[in-house]
mmCIF file of C-alpha atoms and ligand atoms in Angstrom:
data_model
loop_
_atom_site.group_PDB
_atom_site.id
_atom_site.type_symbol
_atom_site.label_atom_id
_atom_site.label_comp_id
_atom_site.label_asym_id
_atom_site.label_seq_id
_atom_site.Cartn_x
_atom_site.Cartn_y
_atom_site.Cartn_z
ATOM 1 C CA UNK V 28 0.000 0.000 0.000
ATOM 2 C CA UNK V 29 0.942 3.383 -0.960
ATOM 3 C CA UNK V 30 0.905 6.403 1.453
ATOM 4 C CA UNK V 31 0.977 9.767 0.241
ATOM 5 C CA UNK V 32 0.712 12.968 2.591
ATOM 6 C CA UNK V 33 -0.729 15.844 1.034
ATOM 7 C CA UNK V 34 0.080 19.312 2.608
ATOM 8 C CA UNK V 35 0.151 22.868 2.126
ATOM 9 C CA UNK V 36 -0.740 25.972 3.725
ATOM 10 C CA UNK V 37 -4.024 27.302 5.013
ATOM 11 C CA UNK V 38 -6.301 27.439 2.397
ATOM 12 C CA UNK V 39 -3.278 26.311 -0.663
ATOM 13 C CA UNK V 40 -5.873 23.581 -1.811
ATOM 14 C CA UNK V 41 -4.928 20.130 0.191
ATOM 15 C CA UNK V 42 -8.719 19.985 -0.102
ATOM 16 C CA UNK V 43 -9.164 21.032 -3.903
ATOM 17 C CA UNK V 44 -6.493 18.202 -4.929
ATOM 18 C CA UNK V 45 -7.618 15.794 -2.318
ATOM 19 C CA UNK V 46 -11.460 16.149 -3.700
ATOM 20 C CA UNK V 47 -10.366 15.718 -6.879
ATOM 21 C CA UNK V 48 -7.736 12.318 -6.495
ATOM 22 C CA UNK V 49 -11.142 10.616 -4.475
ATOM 23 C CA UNK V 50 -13.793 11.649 -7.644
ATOM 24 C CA UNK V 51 -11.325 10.920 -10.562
ATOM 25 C CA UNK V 52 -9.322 8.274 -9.038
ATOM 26 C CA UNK V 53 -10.971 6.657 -5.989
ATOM 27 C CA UNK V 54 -8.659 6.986 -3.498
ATOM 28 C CA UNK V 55 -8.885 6.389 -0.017
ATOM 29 C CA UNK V 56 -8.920 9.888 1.067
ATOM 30 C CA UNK V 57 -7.879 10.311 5.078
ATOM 31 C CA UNK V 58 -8.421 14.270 6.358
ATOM 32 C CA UNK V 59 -7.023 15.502 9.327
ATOM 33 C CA UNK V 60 -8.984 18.280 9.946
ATOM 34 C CA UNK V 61 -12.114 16.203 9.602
ATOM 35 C CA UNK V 62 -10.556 13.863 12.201
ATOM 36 C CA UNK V 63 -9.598 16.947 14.600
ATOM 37 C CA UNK V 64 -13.591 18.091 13.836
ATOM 38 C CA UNK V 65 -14.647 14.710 15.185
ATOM 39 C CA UNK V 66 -12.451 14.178 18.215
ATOM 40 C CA UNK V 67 -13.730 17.715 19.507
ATOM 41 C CA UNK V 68 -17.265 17.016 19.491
ATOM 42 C CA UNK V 69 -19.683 17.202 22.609
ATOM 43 C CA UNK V 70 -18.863 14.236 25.345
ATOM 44 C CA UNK V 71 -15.340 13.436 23.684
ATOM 45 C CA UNK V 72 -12.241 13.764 26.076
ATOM 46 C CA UNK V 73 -10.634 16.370 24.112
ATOM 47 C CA UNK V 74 -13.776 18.141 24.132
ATOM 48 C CA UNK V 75 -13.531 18.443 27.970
ATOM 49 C CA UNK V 76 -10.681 19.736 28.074
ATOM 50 C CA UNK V 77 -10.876 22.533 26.222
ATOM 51 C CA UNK V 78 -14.100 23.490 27.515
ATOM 52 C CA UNK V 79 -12.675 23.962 31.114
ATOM 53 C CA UNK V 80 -9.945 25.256 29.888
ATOM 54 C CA UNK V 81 -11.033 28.111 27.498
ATOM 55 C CA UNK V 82 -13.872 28.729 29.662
ATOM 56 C CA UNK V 83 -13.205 31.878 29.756
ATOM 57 C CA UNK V 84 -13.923 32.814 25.847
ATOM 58 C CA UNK V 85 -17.655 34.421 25.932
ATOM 59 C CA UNK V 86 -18.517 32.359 23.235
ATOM 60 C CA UNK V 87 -16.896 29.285 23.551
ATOM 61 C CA UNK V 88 -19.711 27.123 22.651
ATOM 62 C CA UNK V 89 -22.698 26.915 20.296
ATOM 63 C CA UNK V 90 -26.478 26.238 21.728
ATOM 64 C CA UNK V 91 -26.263 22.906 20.416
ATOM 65 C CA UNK V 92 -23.143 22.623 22.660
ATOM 66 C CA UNK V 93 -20.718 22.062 20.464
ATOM 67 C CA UNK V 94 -17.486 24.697 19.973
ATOM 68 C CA UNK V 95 -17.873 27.868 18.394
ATOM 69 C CA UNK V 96 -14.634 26.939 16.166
ATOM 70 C CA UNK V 97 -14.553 30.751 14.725
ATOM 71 C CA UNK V 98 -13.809 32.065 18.070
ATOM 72 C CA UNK V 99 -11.655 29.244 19.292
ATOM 73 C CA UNK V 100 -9.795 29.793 16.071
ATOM 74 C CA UNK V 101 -9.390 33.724 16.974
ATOM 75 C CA UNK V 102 -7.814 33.084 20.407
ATOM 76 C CA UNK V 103 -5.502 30.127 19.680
ATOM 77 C CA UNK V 104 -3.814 31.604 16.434
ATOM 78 C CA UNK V 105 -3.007 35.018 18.141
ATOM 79 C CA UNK V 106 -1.533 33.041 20.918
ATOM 80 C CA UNK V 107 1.107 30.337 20.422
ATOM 81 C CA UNK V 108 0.754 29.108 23.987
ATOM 82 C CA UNK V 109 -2.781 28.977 24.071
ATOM 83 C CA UNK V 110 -2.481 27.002 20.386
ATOM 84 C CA UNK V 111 0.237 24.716 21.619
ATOM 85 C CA UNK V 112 -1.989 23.962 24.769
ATOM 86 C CA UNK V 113 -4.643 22.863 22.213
ATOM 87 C CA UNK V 114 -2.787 21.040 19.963
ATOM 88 C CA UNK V 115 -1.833 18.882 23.102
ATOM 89 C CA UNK V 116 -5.043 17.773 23.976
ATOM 90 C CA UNK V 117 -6.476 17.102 20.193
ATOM 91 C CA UNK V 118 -3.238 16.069 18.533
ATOM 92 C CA UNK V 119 -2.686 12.408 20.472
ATOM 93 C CA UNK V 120 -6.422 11.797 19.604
ATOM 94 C CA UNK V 121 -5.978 12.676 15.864
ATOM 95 C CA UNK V 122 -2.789 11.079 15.288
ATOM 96 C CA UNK V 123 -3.966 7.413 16.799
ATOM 97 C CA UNK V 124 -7.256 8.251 14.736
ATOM 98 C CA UNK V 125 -5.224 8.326 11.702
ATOM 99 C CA UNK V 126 -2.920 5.420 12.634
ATOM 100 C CA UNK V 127 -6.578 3.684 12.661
ATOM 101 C CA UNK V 128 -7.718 4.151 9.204
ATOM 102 C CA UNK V 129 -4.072 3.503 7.947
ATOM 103 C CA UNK V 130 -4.095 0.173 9.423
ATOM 104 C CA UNK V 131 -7.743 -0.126 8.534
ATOM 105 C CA UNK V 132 -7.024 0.492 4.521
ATOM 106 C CA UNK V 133 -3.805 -2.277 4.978
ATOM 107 C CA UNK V 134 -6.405 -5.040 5.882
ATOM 108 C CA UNK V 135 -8.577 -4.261 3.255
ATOM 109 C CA UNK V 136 -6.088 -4.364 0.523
ATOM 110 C CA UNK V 137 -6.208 -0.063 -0.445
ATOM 111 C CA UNK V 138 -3.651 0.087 -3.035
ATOM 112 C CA UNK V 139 -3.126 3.885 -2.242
ATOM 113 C CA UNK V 140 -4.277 6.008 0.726
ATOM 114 C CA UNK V 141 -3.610 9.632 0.751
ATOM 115 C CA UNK V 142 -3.171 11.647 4.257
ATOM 116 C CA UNK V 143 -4.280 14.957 3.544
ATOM 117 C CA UNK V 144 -2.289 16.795 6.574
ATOM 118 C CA UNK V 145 -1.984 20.478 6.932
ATOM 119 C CA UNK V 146 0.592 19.962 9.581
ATOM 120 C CA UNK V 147 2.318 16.694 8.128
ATOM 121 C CA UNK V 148 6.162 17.929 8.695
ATOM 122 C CA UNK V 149 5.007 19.689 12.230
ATOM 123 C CA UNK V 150 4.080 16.581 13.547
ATOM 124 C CA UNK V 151 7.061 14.400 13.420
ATOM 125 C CA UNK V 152 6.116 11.112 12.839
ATOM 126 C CA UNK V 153 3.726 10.843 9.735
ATOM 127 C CA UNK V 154 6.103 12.341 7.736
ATOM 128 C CA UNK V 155 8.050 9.515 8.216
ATOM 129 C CA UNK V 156 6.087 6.830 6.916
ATOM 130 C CA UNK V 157 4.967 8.369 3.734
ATOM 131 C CA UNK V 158 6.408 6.730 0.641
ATOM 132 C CA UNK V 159 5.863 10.432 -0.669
ATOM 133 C CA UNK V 160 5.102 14.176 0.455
ATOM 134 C CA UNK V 161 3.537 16.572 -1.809
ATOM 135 C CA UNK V 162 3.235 20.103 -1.074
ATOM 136 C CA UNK V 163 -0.033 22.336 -2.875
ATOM 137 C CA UNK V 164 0.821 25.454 -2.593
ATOM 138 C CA UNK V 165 0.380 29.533 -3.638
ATOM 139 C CA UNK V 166 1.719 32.603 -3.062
ATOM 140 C CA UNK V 167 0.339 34.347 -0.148
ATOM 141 C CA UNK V 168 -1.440 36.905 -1.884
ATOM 142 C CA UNK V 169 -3.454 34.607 -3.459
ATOM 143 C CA UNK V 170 -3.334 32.221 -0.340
ATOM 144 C CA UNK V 171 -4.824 35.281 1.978
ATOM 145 C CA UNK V 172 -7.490 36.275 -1.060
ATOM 146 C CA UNK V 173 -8.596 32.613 -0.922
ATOM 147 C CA UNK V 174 -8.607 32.395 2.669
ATOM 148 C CA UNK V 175 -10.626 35.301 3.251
ATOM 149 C CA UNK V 176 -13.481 34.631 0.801
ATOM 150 C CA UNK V 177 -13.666 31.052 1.986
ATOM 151 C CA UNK V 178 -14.194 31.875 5.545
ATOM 152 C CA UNK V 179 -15.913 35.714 5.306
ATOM 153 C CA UNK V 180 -15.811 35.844 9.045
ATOM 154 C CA UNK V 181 -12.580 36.193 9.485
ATOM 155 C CA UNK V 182 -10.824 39.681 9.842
ATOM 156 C CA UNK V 183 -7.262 40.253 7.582
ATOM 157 C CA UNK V 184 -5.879 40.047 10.882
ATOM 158 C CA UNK V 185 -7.476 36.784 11.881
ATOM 159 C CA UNK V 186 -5.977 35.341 8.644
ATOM 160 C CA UNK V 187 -2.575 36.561 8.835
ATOM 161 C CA UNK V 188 -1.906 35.091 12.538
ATOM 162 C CA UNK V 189 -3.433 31.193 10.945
ATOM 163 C CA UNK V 190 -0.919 31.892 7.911
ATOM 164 C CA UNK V 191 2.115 32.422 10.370
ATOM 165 C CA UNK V 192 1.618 29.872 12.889
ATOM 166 C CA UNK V 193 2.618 27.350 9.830
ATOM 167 C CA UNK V 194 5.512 26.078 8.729
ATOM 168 C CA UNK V 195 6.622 28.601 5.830
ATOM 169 C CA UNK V 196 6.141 27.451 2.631
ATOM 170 C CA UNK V 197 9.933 27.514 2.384
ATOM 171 C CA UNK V 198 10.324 24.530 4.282
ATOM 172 C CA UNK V 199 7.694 22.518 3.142
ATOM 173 C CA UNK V 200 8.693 22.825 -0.391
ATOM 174 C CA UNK V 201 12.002 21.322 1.386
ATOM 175 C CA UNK V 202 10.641 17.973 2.781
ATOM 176 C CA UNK V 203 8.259 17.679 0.155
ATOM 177 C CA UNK V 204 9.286 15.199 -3.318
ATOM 178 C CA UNK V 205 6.411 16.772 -5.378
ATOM 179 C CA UNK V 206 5.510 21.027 -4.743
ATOM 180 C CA UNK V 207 2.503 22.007 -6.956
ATOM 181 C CA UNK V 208 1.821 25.325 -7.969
ATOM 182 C CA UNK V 209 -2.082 26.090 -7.103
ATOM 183 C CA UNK V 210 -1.610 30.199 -8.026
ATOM 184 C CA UNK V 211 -3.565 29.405 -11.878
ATOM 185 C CA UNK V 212 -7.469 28.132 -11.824
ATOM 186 C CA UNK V 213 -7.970 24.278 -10.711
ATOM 187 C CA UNK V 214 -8.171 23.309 -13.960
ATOM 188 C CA UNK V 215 -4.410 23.905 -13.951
ATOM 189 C CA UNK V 216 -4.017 21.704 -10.717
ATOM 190 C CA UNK V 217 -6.196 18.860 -12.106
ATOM 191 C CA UNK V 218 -3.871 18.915 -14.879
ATOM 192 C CA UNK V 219 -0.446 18.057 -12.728
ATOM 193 C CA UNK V 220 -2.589 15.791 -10.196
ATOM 194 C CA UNK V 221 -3.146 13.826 -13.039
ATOM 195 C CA UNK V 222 0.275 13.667 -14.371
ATOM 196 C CA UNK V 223 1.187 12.503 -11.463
ATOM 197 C CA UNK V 224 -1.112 9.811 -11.074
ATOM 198 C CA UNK V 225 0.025 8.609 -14.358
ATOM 199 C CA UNK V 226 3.572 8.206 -13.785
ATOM 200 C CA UNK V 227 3.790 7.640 -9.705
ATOM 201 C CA UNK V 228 0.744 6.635 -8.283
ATOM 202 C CA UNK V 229 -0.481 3.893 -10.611
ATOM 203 C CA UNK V 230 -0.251 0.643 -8.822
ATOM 204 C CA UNK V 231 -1.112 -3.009 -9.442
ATOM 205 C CA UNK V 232 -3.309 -4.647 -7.095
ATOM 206 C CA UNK V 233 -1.004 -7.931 -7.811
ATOM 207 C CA UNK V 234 1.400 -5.582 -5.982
ATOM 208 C CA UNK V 235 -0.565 -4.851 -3.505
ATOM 209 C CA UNK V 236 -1.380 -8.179 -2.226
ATOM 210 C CA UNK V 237 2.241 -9.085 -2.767
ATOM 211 C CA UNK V 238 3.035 -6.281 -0.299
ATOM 212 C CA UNK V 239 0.232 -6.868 2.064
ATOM 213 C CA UNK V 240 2.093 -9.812 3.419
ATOM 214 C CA UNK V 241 2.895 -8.526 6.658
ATOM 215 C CA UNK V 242 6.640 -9.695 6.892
ATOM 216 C CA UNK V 243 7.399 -7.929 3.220
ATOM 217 C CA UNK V 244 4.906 -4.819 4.063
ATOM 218 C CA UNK V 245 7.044 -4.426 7.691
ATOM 219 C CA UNK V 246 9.883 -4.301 6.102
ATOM 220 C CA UNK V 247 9.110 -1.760 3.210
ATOM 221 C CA UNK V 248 7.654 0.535 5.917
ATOM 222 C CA UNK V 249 10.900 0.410 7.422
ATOM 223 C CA UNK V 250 12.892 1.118 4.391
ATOM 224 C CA UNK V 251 10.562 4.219 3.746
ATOM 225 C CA UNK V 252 11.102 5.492 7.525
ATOM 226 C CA UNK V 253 14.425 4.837 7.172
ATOM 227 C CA UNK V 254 15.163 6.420 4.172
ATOM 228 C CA UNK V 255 13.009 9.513 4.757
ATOM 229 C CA UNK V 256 15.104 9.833 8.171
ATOM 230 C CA UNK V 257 18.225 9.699 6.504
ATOM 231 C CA UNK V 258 16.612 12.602 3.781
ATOM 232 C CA UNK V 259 14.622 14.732 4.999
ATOM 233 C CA UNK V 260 15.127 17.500 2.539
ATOM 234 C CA UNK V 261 13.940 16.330 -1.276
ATOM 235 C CA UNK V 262 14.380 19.107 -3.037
ATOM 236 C CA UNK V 263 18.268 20.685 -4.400
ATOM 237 C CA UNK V 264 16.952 24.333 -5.010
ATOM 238 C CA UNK V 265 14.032 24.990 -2.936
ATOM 239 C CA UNK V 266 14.340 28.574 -2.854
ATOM 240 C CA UNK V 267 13.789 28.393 -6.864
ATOM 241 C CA UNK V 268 10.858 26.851 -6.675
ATOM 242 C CA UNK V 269 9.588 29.112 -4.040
ATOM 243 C CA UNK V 270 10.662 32.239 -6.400
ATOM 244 C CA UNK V 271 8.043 30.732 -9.153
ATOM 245 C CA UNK V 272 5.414 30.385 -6.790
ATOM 246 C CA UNK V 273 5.740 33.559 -5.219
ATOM 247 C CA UNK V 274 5.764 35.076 -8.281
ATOM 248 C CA UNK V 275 2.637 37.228 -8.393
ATOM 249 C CA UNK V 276 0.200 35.623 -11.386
HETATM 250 C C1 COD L 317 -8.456 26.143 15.956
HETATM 251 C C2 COD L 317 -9.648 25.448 15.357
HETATM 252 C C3 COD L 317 -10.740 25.245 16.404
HETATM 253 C C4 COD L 317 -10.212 26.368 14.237
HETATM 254 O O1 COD L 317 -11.271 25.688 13.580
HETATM 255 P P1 COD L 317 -11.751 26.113 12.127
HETATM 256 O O2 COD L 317 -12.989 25.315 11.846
HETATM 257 O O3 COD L 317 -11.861 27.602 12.058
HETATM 258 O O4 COD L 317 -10.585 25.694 11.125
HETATM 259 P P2 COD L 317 -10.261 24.209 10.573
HETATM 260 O O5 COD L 317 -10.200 23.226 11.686
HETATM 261 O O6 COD L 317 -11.145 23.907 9.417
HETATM 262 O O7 COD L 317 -8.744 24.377 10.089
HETATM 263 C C5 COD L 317 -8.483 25.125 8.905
HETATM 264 C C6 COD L 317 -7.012 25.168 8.681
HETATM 265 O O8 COD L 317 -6.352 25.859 9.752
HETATM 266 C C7 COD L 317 -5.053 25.358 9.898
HETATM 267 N N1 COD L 317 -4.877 24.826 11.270
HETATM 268 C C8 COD L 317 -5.768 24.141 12.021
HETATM 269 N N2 COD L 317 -5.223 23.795 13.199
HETATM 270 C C9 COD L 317 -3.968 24.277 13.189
HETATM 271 C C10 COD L 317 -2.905 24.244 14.127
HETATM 272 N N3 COD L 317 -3.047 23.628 15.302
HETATM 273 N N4 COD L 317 -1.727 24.831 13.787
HETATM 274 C C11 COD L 317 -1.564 25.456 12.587
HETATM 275 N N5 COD L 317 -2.545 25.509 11.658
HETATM 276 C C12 COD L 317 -3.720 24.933 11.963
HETATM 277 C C13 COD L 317 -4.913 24.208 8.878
HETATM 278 O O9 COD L 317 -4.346 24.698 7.694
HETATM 279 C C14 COD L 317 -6.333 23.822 8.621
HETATM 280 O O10 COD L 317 -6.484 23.191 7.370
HETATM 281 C C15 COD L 317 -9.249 24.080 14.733
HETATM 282 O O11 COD L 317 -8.452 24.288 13.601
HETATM 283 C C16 COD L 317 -8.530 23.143 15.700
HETATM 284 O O12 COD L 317 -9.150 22.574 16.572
HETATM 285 N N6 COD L 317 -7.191 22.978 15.536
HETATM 286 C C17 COD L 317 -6.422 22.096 16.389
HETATM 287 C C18 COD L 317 -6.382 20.719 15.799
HETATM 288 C C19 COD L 317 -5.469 20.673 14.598
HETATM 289 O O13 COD L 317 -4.254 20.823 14.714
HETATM 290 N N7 COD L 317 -6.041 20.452 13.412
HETATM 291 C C20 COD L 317 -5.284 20.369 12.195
HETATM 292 C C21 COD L 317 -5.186 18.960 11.715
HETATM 293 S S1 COD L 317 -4.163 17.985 12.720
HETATM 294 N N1 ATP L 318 -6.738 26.823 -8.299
HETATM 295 C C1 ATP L 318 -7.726 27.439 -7.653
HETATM 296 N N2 ATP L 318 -8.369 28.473 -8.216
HETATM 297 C C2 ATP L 318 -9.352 29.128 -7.560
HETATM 298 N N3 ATP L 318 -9.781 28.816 -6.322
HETATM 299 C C3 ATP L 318 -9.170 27.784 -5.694
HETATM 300 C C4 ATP L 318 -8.123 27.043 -6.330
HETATM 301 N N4 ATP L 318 -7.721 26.071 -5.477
HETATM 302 C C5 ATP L 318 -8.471 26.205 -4.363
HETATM 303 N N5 ATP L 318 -9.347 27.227 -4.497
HETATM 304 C C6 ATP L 318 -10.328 27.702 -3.495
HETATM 305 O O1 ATP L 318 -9.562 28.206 -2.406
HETATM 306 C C7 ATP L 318 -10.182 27.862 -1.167
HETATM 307 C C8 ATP L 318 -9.181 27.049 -0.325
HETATM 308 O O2 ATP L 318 -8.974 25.787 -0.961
HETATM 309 P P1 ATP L 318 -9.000 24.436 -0.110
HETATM 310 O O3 ATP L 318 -10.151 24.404 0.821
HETATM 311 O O4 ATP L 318 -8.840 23.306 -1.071
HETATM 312 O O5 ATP L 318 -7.653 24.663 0.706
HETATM 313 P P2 ATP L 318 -7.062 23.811 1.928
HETATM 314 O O6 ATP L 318 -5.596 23.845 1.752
HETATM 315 O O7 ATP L 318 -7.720 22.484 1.993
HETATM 316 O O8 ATP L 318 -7.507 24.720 3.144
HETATM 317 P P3 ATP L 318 -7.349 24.435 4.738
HETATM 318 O O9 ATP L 318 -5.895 24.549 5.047
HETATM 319 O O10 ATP L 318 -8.092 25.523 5.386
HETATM 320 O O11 ATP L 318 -7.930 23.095 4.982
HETATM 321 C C9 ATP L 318 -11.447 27.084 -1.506
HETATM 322 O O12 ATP L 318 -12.533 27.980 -1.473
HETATM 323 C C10 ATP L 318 -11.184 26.581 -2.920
HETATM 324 O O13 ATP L 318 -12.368 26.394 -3.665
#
């Protein structure tokens, strides 16, 4: 089985390209942020925990009890302790939710599973067992445009402290073996998602079951962690390919 993380910025298009690989291609499609949505909700331990601790947000919570994510958001990306502190109690939960449906997909043969994670090289160890990273990204004046029309509510202020409590796009494009440029209309995207599924991501489910053999499939992830320890920067002229992205369209 194949792992692939997707990343990218706030609002680069992880979602766009992710969308796109499950209509066109039908593959198993794993999002974080849906994950951290469902570990938060009402009852859940993480849930708890943030309740008594923001408490003292006005708005914390919605009638129906759930959290007012908006004004969560507001308070935790203007402060990095307050973020870290949250990231502490929904980041164990998300991760081992993850490592579910990874193991889940192995036992039922997925030839491919992609992890769409907007903070894949933050968290240490997915990174590590992808067989490859790929980076969507866009210049932040297009980023911040995008941002703001997606989610009106937010002020330009709001969406500059999300933007810079990321990893720059700098680094990503770093760690990451593919980078795609997301600054032209989707069509454009569509175009290199599907030249890469042409030449990288087109496996054969005689492979698959080959690999599935848990002695062979042990050792391959082991290969892959080992050899994305031993490289952790893909790319010989980053700062190129951040110069054509940044480049304003
Ligand atoms: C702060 C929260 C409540 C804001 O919720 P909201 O619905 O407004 O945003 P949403 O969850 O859709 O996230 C949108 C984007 O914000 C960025 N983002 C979210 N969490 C973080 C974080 N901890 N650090 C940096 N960027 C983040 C990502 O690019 C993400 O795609 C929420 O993002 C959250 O609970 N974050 C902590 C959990 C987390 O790290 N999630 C990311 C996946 S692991
Ligand atoms: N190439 C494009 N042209 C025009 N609009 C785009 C393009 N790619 C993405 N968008 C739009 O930009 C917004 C952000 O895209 P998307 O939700 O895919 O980003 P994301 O990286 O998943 O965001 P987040 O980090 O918040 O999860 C969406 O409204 C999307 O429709």
């Amino acid at each position: 089985m194949l792992i692939i993380g997707l990343t990218g910025s706030i609002a680069s298009g992880k979602s766009t390209a992710s969308l796109y690989f499950k209509e066109k291609y039908n593959f198993t499609i794993v999002d974080a942020d849906l994950i951290a949505r469902e570990v938060v909700q009402p009852g859940r331990f993480a849930y708890r925990l943030i309740v008594s601790h923001f408490k003292y947000i006005p708005d914390l919570l919605l009638e129906n009890g759930e959290l007012n994510r908006p004004e969560l958001g507001k308070v935790v990306f203007k402060d990095r302790r307050e973020l870290r502190y949250l990231n502490l109690v929904t980041h164990p939960f998300v991760y081992l939710e993850i490592l579910k449906k990874i193991f889940l997909s192995f036992i039922t043969f997925k030839q491919l599973i992609i992890l769409d994670v907007p903070l894949l090289f933050e968290s240490g160890f997915l990174r590590f067992i992808c067989n490859y990273s790929i980076s969507i990204l866009c210049s932040p004046k297009i980023q911040k445009e995008r941002l703001l029309k997606r989610n009106p509510h937010l002020s330009e202020a709001d969406a500059d402290n999300r933007i810079n409590n990321q990893l720059s796009n700098l680094e990503k494009i770093k760690r990451s073996d593919f980078v795609f440029d997301n600054n032209k209309g989707k069509e454009y995207l569509y175009q290199k998602l599907d030249d890469l599924a042409k030449s990288k991501l087109n496996i054969n489910f005689l492979v698959t079951v080959f690999e599935s053999s848990p002695p062979i499939a042990l050792s391959y992830l082991l290969l892959t962690i080992t050899k994305n320890y031993l490289i952790p920067i893909k790319q010989k002229n980053p700062e190129k390919i951040l110069e054509s992205i940044n480049i304003d369209q």
